[in-house]
Short mmCIF file of C-alpha atoms and ligand atoms in Angstrom, two decimals:
data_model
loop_
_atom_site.label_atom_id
_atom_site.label_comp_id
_atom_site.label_asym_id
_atom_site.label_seq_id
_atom_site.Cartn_x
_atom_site.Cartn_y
_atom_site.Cartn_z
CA UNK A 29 -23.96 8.06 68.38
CA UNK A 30 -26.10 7.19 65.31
CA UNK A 31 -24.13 6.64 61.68
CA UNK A 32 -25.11 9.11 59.14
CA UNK A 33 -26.78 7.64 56.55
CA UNK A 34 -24.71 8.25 53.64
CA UNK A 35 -20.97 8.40 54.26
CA UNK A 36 -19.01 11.29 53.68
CA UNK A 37 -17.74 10.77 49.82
CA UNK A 38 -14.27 11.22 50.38
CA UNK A 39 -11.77 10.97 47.71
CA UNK A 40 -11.00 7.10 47.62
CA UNK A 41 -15.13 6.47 47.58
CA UNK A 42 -16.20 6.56 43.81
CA UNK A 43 -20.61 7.11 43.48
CA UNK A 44 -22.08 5.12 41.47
CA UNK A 45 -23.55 7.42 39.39
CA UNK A 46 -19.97 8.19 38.14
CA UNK A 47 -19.36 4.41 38.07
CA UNK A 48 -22.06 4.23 35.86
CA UNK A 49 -21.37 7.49 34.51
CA UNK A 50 -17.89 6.68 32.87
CA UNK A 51 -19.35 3.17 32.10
CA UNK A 52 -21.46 4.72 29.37
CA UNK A 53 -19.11 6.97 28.78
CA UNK A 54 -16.17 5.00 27.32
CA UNK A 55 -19.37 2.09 26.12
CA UNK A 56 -20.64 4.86 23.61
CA UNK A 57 -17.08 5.05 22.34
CA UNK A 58 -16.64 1.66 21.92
CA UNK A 59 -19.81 1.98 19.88
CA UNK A 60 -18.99 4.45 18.11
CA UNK A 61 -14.91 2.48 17.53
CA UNK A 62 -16.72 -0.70 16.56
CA UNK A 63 -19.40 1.39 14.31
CA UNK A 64 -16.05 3.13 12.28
CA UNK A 65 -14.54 -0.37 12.58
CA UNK A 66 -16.84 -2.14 10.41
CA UNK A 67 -17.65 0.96 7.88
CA UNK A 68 -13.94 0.58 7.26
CA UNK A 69 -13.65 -3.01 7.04
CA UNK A 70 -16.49 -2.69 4.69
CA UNK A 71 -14.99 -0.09 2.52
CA UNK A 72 -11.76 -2.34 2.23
CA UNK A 73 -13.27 -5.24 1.28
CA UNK A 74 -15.20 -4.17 -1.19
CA UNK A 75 -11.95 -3.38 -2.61
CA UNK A 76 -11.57 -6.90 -3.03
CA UNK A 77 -13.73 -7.75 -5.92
CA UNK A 78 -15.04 -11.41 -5.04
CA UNK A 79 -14.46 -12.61 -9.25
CA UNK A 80 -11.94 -11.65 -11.40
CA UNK A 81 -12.91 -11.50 -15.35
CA UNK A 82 -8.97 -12.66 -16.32
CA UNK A 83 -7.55 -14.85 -18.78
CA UNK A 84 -7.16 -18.03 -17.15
CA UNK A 85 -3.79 -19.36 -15.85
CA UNK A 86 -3.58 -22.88 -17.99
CA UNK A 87 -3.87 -22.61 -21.71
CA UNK A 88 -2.71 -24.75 -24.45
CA UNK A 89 0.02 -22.90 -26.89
CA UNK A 90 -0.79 -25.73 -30.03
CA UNK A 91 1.07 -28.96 -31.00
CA UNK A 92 4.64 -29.32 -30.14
CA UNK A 93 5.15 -30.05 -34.31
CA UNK A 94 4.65 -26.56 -34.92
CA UNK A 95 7.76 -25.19 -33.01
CA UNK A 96 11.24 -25.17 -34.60
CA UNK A 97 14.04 -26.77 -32.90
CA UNK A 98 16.08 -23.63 -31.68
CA UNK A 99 12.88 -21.11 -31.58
CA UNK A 100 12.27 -18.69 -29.58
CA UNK A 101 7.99 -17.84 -29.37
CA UNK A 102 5.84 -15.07 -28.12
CA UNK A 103 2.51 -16.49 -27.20
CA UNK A 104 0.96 -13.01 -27.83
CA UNK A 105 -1.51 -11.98 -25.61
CA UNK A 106 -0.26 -14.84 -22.50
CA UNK A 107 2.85 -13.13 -21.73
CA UNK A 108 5.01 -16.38 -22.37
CA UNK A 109 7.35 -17.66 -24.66
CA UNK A 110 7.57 -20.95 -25.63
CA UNK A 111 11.30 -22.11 -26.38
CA UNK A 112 12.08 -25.23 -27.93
CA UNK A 113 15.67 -26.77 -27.43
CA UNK A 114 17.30 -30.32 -28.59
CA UNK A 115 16.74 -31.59 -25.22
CA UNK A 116 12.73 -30.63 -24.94
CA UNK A 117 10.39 -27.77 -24.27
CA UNK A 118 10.68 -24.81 -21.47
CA UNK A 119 8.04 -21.65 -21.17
CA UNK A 120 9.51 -18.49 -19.87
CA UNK A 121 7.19 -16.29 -18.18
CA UNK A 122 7.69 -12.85 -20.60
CA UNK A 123 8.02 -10.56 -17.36
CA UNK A 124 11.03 -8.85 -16.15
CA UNK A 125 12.25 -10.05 -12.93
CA UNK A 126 13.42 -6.26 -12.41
CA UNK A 127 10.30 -4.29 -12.58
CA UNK A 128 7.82 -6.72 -14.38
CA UNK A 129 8.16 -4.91 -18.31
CA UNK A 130 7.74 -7.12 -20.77
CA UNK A 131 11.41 -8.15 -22.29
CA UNK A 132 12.10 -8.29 -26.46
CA UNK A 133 13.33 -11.32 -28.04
CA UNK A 134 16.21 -10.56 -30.53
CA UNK A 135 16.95 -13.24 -33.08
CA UNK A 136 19.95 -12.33 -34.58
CA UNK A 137 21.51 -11.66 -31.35
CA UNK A 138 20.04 -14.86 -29.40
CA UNK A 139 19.46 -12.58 -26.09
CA UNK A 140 16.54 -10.65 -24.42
CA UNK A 141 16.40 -7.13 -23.68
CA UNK A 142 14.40 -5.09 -21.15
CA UNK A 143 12.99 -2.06 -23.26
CA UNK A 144 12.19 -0.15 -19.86
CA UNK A 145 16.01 -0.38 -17.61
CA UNK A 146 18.14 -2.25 -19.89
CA UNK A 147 18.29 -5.96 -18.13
CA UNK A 148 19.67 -8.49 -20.83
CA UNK A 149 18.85 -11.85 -20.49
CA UNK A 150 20.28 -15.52 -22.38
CA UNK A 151 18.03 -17.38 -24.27
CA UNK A 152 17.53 -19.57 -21.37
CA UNK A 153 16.08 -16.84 -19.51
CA UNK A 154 19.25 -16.18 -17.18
CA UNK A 155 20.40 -12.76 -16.62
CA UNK A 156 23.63 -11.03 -17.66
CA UNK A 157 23.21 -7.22 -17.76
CA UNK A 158 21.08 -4.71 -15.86
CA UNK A 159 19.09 -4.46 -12.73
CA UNK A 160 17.39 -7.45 -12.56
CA UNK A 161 18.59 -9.53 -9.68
CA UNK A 162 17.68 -13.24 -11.18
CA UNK A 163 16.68 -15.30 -14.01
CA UNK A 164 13.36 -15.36 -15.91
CA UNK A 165 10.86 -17.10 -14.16
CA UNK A 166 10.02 -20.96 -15.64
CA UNK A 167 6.51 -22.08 -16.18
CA UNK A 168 5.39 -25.50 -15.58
CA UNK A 169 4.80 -26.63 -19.19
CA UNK A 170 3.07 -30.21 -19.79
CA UNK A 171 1.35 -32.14 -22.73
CA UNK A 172 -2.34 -32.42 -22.53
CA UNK A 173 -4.52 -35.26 -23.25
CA UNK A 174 -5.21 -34.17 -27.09
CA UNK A 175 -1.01 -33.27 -27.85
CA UNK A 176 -1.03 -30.20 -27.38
CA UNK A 177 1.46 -27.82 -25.28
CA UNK A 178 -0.49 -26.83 -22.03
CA UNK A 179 0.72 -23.81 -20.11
CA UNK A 180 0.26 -22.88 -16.17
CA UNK A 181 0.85 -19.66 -15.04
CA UNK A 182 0.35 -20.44 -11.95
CA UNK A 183 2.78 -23.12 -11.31
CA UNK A 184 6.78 -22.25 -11.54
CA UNK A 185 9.20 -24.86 -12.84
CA UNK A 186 13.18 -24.96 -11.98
CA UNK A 187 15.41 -23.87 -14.35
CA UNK A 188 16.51 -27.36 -15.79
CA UNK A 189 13.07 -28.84 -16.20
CA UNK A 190 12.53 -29.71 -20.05
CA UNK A 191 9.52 -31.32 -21.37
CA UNK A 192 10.10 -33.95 -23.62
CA UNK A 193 7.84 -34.39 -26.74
CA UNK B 30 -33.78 53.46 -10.63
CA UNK B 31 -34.41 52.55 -6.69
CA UNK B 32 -33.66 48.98 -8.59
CA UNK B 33 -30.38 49.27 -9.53
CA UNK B 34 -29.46 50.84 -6.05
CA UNK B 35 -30.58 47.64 -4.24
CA UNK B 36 -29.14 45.46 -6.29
CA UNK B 37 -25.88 47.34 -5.88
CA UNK B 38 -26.72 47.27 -1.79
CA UNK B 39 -27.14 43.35 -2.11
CA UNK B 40 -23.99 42.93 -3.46
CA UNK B 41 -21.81 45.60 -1.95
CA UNK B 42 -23.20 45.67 1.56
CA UNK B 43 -21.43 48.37 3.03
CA UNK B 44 -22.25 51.36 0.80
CA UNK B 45 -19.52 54.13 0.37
CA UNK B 46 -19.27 55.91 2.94
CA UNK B 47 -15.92 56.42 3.54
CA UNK B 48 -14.07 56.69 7.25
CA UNK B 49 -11.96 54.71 8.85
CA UNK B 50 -14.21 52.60 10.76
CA UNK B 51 -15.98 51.99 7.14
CA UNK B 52 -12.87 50.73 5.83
CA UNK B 53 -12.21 48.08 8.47
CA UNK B 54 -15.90 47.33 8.43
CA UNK B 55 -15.63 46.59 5.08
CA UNK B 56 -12.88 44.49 5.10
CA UNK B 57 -14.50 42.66 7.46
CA UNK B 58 -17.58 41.76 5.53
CA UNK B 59 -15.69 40.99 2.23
CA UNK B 60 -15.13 37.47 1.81
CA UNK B 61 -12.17 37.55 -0.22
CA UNK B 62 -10.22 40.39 1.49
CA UNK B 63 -11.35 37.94 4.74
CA UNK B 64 -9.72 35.14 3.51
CA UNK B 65 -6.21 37.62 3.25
CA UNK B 66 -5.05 38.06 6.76
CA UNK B 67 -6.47 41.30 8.06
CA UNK B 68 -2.59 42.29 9.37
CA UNK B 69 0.17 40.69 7.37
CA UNK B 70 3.94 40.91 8.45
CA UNK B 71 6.61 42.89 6.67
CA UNK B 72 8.86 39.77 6.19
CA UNK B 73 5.76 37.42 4.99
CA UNK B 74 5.44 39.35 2.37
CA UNK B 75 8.97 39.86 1.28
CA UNK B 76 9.25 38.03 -2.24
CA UNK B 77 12.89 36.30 -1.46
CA UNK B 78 11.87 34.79 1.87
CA UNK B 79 8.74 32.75 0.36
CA UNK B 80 9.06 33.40 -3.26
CA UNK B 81 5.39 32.66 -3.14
CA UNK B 82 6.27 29.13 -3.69
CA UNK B 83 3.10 28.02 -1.81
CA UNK B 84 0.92 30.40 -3.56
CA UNK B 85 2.40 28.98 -6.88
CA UNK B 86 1.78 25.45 -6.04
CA UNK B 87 -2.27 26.64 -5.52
CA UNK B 88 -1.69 28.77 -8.71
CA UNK B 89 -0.63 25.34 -10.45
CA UNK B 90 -3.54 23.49 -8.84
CA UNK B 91 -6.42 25.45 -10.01
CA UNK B 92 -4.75 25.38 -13.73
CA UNK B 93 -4.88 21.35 -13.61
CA UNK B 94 -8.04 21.21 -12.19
CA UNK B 95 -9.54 23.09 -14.64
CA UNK B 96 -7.90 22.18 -17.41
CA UNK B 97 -8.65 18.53 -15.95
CA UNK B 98 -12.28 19.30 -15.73
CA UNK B 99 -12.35 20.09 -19.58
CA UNK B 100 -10.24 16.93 -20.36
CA UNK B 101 -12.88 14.93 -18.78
CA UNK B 102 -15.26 15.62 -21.06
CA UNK B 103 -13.86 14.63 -23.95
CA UNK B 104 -12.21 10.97 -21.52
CA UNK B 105 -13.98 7.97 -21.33
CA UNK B 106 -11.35 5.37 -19.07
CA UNK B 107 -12.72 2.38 -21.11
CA UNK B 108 -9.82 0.72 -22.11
CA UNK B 109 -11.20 0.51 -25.45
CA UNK B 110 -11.87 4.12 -25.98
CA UNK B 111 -9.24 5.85 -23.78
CA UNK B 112 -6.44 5.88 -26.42
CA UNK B 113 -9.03 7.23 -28.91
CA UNK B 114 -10.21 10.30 -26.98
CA UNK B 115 -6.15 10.69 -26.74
CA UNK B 116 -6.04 11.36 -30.75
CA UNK B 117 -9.14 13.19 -30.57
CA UNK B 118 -8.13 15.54 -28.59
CA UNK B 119 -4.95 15.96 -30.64
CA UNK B 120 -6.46 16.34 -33.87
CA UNK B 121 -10.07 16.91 -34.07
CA UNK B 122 -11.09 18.88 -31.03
CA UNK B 123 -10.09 22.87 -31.00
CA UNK B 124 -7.39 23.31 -28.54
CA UNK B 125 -7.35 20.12 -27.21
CA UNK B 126 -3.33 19.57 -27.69
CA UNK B 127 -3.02 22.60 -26.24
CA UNK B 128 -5.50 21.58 -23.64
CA UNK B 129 -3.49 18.62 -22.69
CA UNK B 130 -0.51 20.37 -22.73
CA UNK B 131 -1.67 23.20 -20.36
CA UNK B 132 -2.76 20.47 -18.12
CA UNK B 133 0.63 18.62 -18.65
CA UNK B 134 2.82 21.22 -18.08
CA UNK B 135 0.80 22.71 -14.58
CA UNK B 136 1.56 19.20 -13.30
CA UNK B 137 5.33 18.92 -13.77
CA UNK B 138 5.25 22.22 -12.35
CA UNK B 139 3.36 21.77 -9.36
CA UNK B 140 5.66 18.79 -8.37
CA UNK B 141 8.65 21.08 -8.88
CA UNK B 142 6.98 24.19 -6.93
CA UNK B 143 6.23 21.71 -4.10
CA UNK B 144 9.59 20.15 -4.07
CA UNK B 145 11.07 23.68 -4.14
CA UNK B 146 8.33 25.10 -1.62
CA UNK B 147 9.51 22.33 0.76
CA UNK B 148 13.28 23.17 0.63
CA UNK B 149 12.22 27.00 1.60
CA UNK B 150 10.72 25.51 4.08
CA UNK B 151 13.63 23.53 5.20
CA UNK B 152 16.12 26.47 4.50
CA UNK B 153 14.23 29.02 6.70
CA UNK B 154 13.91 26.11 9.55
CA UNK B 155 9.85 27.03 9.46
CA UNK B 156 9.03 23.42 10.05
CA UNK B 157 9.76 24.65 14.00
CA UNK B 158 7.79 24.67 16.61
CA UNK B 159 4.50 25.83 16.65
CA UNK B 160 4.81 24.79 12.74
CA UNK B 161 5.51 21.14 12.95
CA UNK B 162 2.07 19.72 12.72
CA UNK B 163 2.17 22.14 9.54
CA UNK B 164 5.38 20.57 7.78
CA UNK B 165 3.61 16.86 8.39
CA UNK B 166 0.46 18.34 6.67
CA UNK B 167 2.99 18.72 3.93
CA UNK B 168 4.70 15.67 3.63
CA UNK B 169 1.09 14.18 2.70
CA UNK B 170 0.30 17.26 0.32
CA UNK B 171 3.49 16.36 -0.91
CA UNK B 172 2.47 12.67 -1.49
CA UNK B 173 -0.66 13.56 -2.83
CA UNK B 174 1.38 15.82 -5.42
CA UNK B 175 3.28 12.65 -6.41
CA UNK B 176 0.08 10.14 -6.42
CA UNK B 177 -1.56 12.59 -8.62
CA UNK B 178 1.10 12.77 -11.44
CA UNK B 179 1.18 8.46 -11.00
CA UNK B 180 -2.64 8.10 -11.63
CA UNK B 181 -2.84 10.04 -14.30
CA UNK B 182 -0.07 8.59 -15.97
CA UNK B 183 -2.03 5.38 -16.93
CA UNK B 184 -5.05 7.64 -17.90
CA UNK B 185 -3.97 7.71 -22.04
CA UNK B 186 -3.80 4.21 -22.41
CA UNK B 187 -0.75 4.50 -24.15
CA UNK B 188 2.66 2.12 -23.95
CA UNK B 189 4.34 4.47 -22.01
CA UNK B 190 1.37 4.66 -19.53
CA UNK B 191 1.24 1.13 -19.14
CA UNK B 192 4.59 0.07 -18.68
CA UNK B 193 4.88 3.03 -16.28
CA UNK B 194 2.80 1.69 -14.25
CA UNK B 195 4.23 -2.03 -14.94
CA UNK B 196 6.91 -0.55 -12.78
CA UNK B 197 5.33 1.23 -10.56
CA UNK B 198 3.12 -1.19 -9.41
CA UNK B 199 5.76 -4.03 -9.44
CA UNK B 200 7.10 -1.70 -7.06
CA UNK B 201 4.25 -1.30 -4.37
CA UNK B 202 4.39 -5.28 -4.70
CA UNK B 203 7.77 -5.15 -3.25
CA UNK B 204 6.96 -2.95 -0.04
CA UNK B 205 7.50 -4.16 3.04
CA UNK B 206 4.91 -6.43 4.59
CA UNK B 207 1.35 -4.93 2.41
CA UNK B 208 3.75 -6.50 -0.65
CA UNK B 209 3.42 -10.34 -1.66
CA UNK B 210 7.11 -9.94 -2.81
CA UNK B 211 8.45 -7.67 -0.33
CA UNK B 212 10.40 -8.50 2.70
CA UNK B 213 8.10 -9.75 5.61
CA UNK B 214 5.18 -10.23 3.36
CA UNK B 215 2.14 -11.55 4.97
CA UNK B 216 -0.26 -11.08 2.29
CA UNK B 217 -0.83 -13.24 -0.93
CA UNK B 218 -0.40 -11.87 -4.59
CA UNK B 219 -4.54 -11.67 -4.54
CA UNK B 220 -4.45 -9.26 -1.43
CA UNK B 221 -1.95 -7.22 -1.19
CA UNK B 222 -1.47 -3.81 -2.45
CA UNK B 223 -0.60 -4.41 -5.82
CA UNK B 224 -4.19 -6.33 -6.19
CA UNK B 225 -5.90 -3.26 -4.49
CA UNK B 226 -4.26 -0.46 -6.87
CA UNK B 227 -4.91 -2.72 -10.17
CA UNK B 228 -7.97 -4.47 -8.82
CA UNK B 229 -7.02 -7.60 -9.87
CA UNK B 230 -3.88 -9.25 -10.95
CA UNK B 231 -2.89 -7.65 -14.35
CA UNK B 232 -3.55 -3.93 -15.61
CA UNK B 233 -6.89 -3.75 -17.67
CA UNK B 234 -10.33 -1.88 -17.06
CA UNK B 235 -10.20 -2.54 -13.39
CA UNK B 236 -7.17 -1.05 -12.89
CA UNK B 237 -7.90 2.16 -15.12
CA UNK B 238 -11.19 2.78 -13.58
CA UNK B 239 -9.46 3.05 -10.11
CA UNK B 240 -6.87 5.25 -11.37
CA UNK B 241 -9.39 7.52 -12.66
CA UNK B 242 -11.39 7.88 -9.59
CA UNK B 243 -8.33 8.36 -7.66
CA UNK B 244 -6.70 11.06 -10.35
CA UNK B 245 -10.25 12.90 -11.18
CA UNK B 246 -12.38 12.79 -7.51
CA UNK B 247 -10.32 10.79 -4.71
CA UNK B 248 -6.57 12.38 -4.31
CA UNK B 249 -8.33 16.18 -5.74
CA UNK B 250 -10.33 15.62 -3.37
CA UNK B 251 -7.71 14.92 -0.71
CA UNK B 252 -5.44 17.32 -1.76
CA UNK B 253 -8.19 20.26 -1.04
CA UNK B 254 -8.72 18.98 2.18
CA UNK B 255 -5.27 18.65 3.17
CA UNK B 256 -4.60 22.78 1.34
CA UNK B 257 -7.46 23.95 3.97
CA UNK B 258 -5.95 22.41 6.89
CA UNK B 259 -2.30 23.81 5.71
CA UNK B 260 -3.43 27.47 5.31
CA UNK B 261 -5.78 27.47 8.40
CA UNK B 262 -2.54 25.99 10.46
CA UNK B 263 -0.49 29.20 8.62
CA UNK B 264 -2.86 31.66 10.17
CA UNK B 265 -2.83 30.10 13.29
CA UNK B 266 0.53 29.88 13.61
CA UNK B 267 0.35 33.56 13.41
CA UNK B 268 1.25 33.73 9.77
CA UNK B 269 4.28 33.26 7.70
CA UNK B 270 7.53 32.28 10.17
CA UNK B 271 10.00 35.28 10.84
CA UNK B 272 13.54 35.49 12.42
CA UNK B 273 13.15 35.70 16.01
C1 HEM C 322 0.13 21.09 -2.70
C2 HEM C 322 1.15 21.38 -1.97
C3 HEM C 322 1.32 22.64 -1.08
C4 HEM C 322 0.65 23.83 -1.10
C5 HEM C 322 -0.48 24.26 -2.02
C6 HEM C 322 1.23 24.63 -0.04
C7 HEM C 322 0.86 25.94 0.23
C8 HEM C 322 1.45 26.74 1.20
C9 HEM C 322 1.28 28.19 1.31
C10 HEM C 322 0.40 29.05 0.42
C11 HEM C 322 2.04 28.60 2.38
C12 HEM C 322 2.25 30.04 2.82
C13 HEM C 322 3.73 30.44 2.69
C14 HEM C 322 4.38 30.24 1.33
O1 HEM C 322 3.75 30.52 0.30
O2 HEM C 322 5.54 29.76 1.31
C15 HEM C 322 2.65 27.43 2.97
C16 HEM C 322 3.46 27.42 4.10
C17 HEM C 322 4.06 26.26 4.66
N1 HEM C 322 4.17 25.03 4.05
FE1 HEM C 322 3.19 24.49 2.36
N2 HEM C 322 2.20 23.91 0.61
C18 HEM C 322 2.31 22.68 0.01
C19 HEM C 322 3.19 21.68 0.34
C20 HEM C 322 4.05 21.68 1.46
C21 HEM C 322 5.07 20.70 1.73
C22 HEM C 322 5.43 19.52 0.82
C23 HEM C 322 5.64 21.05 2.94
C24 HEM C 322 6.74 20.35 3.71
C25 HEM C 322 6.83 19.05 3.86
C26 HEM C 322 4.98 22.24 3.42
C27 HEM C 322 5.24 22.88 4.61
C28 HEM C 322 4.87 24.18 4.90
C29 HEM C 322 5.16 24.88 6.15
C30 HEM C 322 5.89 24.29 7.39
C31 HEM C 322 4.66 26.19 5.99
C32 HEM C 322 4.77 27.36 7.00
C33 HEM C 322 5.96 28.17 6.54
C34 HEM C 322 6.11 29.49 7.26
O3 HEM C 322 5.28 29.81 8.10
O4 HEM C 322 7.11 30.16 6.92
N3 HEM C 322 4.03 22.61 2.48
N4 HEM C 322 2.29 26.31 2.23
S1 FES C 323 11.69 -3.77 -15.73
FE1 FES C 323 13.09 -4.78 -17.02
S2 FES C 323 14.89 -3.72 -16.61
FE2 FES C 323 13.53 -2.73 -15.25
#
């Protein structure tokens, strides 16, 4: 008896046009995933910006004569004091370690207070009162090649370094 | 004369003849008695079981975004100029305090219509089935709500606007992995989503400029989108819940 030419297309036989079929199928969706993909890559990185126009992290803060032994300075504009002791020079970084406000140095009362949830802070920067959960941050603070102070933001220092000039 | 009459006919297309099937015809063909539901239950329109919370929350809406839309023609978000247009619209333009106010007050109130539109919701267990999609719809109108009254926050340039959003921000840098300083971190304090709200590392034009398109176009925008879904899903769910 002769073989029909094309077998019966039971159910575990799959054509190829549906092979093909559901090939292109789920291929224009991955198009289409990879198409959305990059449109939204694209529109997050452009939230990115690729230069930022910001003060720069290292600045000099003048010559260590002009601080008084004892002082407590606001470089305006840096966010930082500058706090000379007998021992030497630290920079405290002028942000709350609560909720990043920008903390008030009172003289006659030798502390620092939080104008926007109260923390209190020593002159060296270590809390005592409110939310915040831990000391001022320290900035590495260094004397340039002319004499002068020099600043970095970027760099922390512990809370015993002192710079000695 | 024959004029007047088709210029009435353009507008009102049904004419006045009156019989019932006019009237339903007409209510068809109306656009805003179409957006009302054609049949409306006795209970959905019983004052104490919505107290028209929802409707209040649109109500408080359209006040901000008009009031908004007249604010932003006197607001320039330059951070050299934002703080100005502030006092000029205190004390040299006519109404302006009054302006800002109106717009002021609409938004406290739409966050406390929302807050109290949710509990209703809560209280009369509507978020059920078929109307959970619905409630989840609300959680993000409800977010939008919030994001809106942040954003514009920052928009006077002001100390309280900026320390504000000190906090806030300081805050979204403390979430959970998108937060440099939050627990299981995995992006850098010049990626994560601190740098993305103030588009860079400190508040300053950058950061006002995004909060302005988010407050005046991007969250409005949202927020409409999200209002159409909401009431379409009401209607579908065959209008306001009702005991069973
Ligand atoms: C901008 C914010 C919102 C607007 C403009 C809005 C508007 C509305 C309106 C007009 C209704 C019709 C019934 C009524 O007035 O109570 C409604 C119903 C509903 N809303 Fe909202 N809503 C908002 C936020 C929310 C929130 C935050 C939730 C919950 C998380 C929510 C969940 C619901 C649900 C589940 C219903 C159906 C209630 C029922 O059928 O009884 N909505 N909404
Ligand atoms: S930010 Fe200083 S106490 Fe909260």
């Amino acid at each position: 008896m002769l073989k029909p030419l094309v077998d019966d297309l039971s159910e575990t036989t799959v054509s190829r046009r549906r092979v093909l079929g559901s090939a292109l199928f789920w291929a224009s969706w991955g198009i289409v995933v990879v198409i959305l993909g990059v449109i939204g890559g694209g529109v997050l990185r452009c939230l990115y910006p690729r230069a930022l126009y910001e003060a720069s992290k290292i600045f000099k803060v003048g010559s260590p004569e002009s601080y008084k032994i004892g002082s407590v300075n606001l470089v305006t504009g840096r966010g930082v004091w500058i706090v000379r002791e007998q021992e030497g020079f630290y920079a405290i970084l002028a942000k709350c370690t609560h909720l990043g406000c920008q903390p008030i140095w009172y003289e006659d009362q030798q502390v620092f207070k939080c104008p926007c949830h109260g923390s209190r802070f020593h002159k060296d920067g270590v809390n005592f009162a409110g939310p915040a959960p831990r000391p001022l941050d320290r900035l590495y603070l260094s004397l340039s090649s002319d004499g002068r102070l020099e600043v970095d933001k970027g760099k922390t220092a512990s809370l015993d370094y002192r710079l000695k000039a | 004369m024959n004029i007047f009459i088709q210029m009435w006919r353009s507008l009102f297309r049904t004419g006045v003849t009156d019989s019932p099937v006019h009237r339903v015809f007409r209510v068809v063909v109306n656009f805003s008695l179409h957006l009302h539901p054609a049949r409306v239950s006795k209970n959905g329109i019983k004052t104490t079981y919505t107290f028209c919370l929802g409707g209040l929350n649109v109500l408080f809406f359209v006040m901000t975004a008009i009031t908004g839309g007249l604010l932003m023609i006197y607001y320039t978000p330059d951070v050299d100029k934002a703080y100005a247009n502030m006092l000029d619209l205190e004390n040299v333009i006519p109404f302006g305090t009054f302006l800002r106010n109106l717009h002021r007050v609409s938004a406290h109130a739409m966050v406390i219509a929302v807050s109290l539109h949710m509990l209703r919701v809560f209280l009369t267990a509507s978020y059920k089935s078929p109307r959970e999609f619905n409630w989840v719809i609300g959680v993000g109108l409800l977010l939008m709500t919030f994001l809106l009254s942040f954003t514009g926050y920052l928009l006077p340039w002001d100390q309280l606007s900026y320390w504000a959003v000190t906090v806030g921000t300081t805050m979204a840098e403390n979430t959970p992995i998108v937060g440099a300083k939050g627990p299981f971190s995995v992006l850098g304090p010049e990626e994560d989503m601190r740098f993305i709200l103030l588009g860079g590392t400190s508040i300053d034009q950058p950061t006002l400029i995004r909060f302005y398109f988010a407050h005046c176009v991007g969250l409005p925008g949202a927020l409409v989108g999200l209002m159409a879904l909401h009431f379409w899903r009401v209607r579908k769910a065959g209008g306001i819940s009702r005991p069973l």
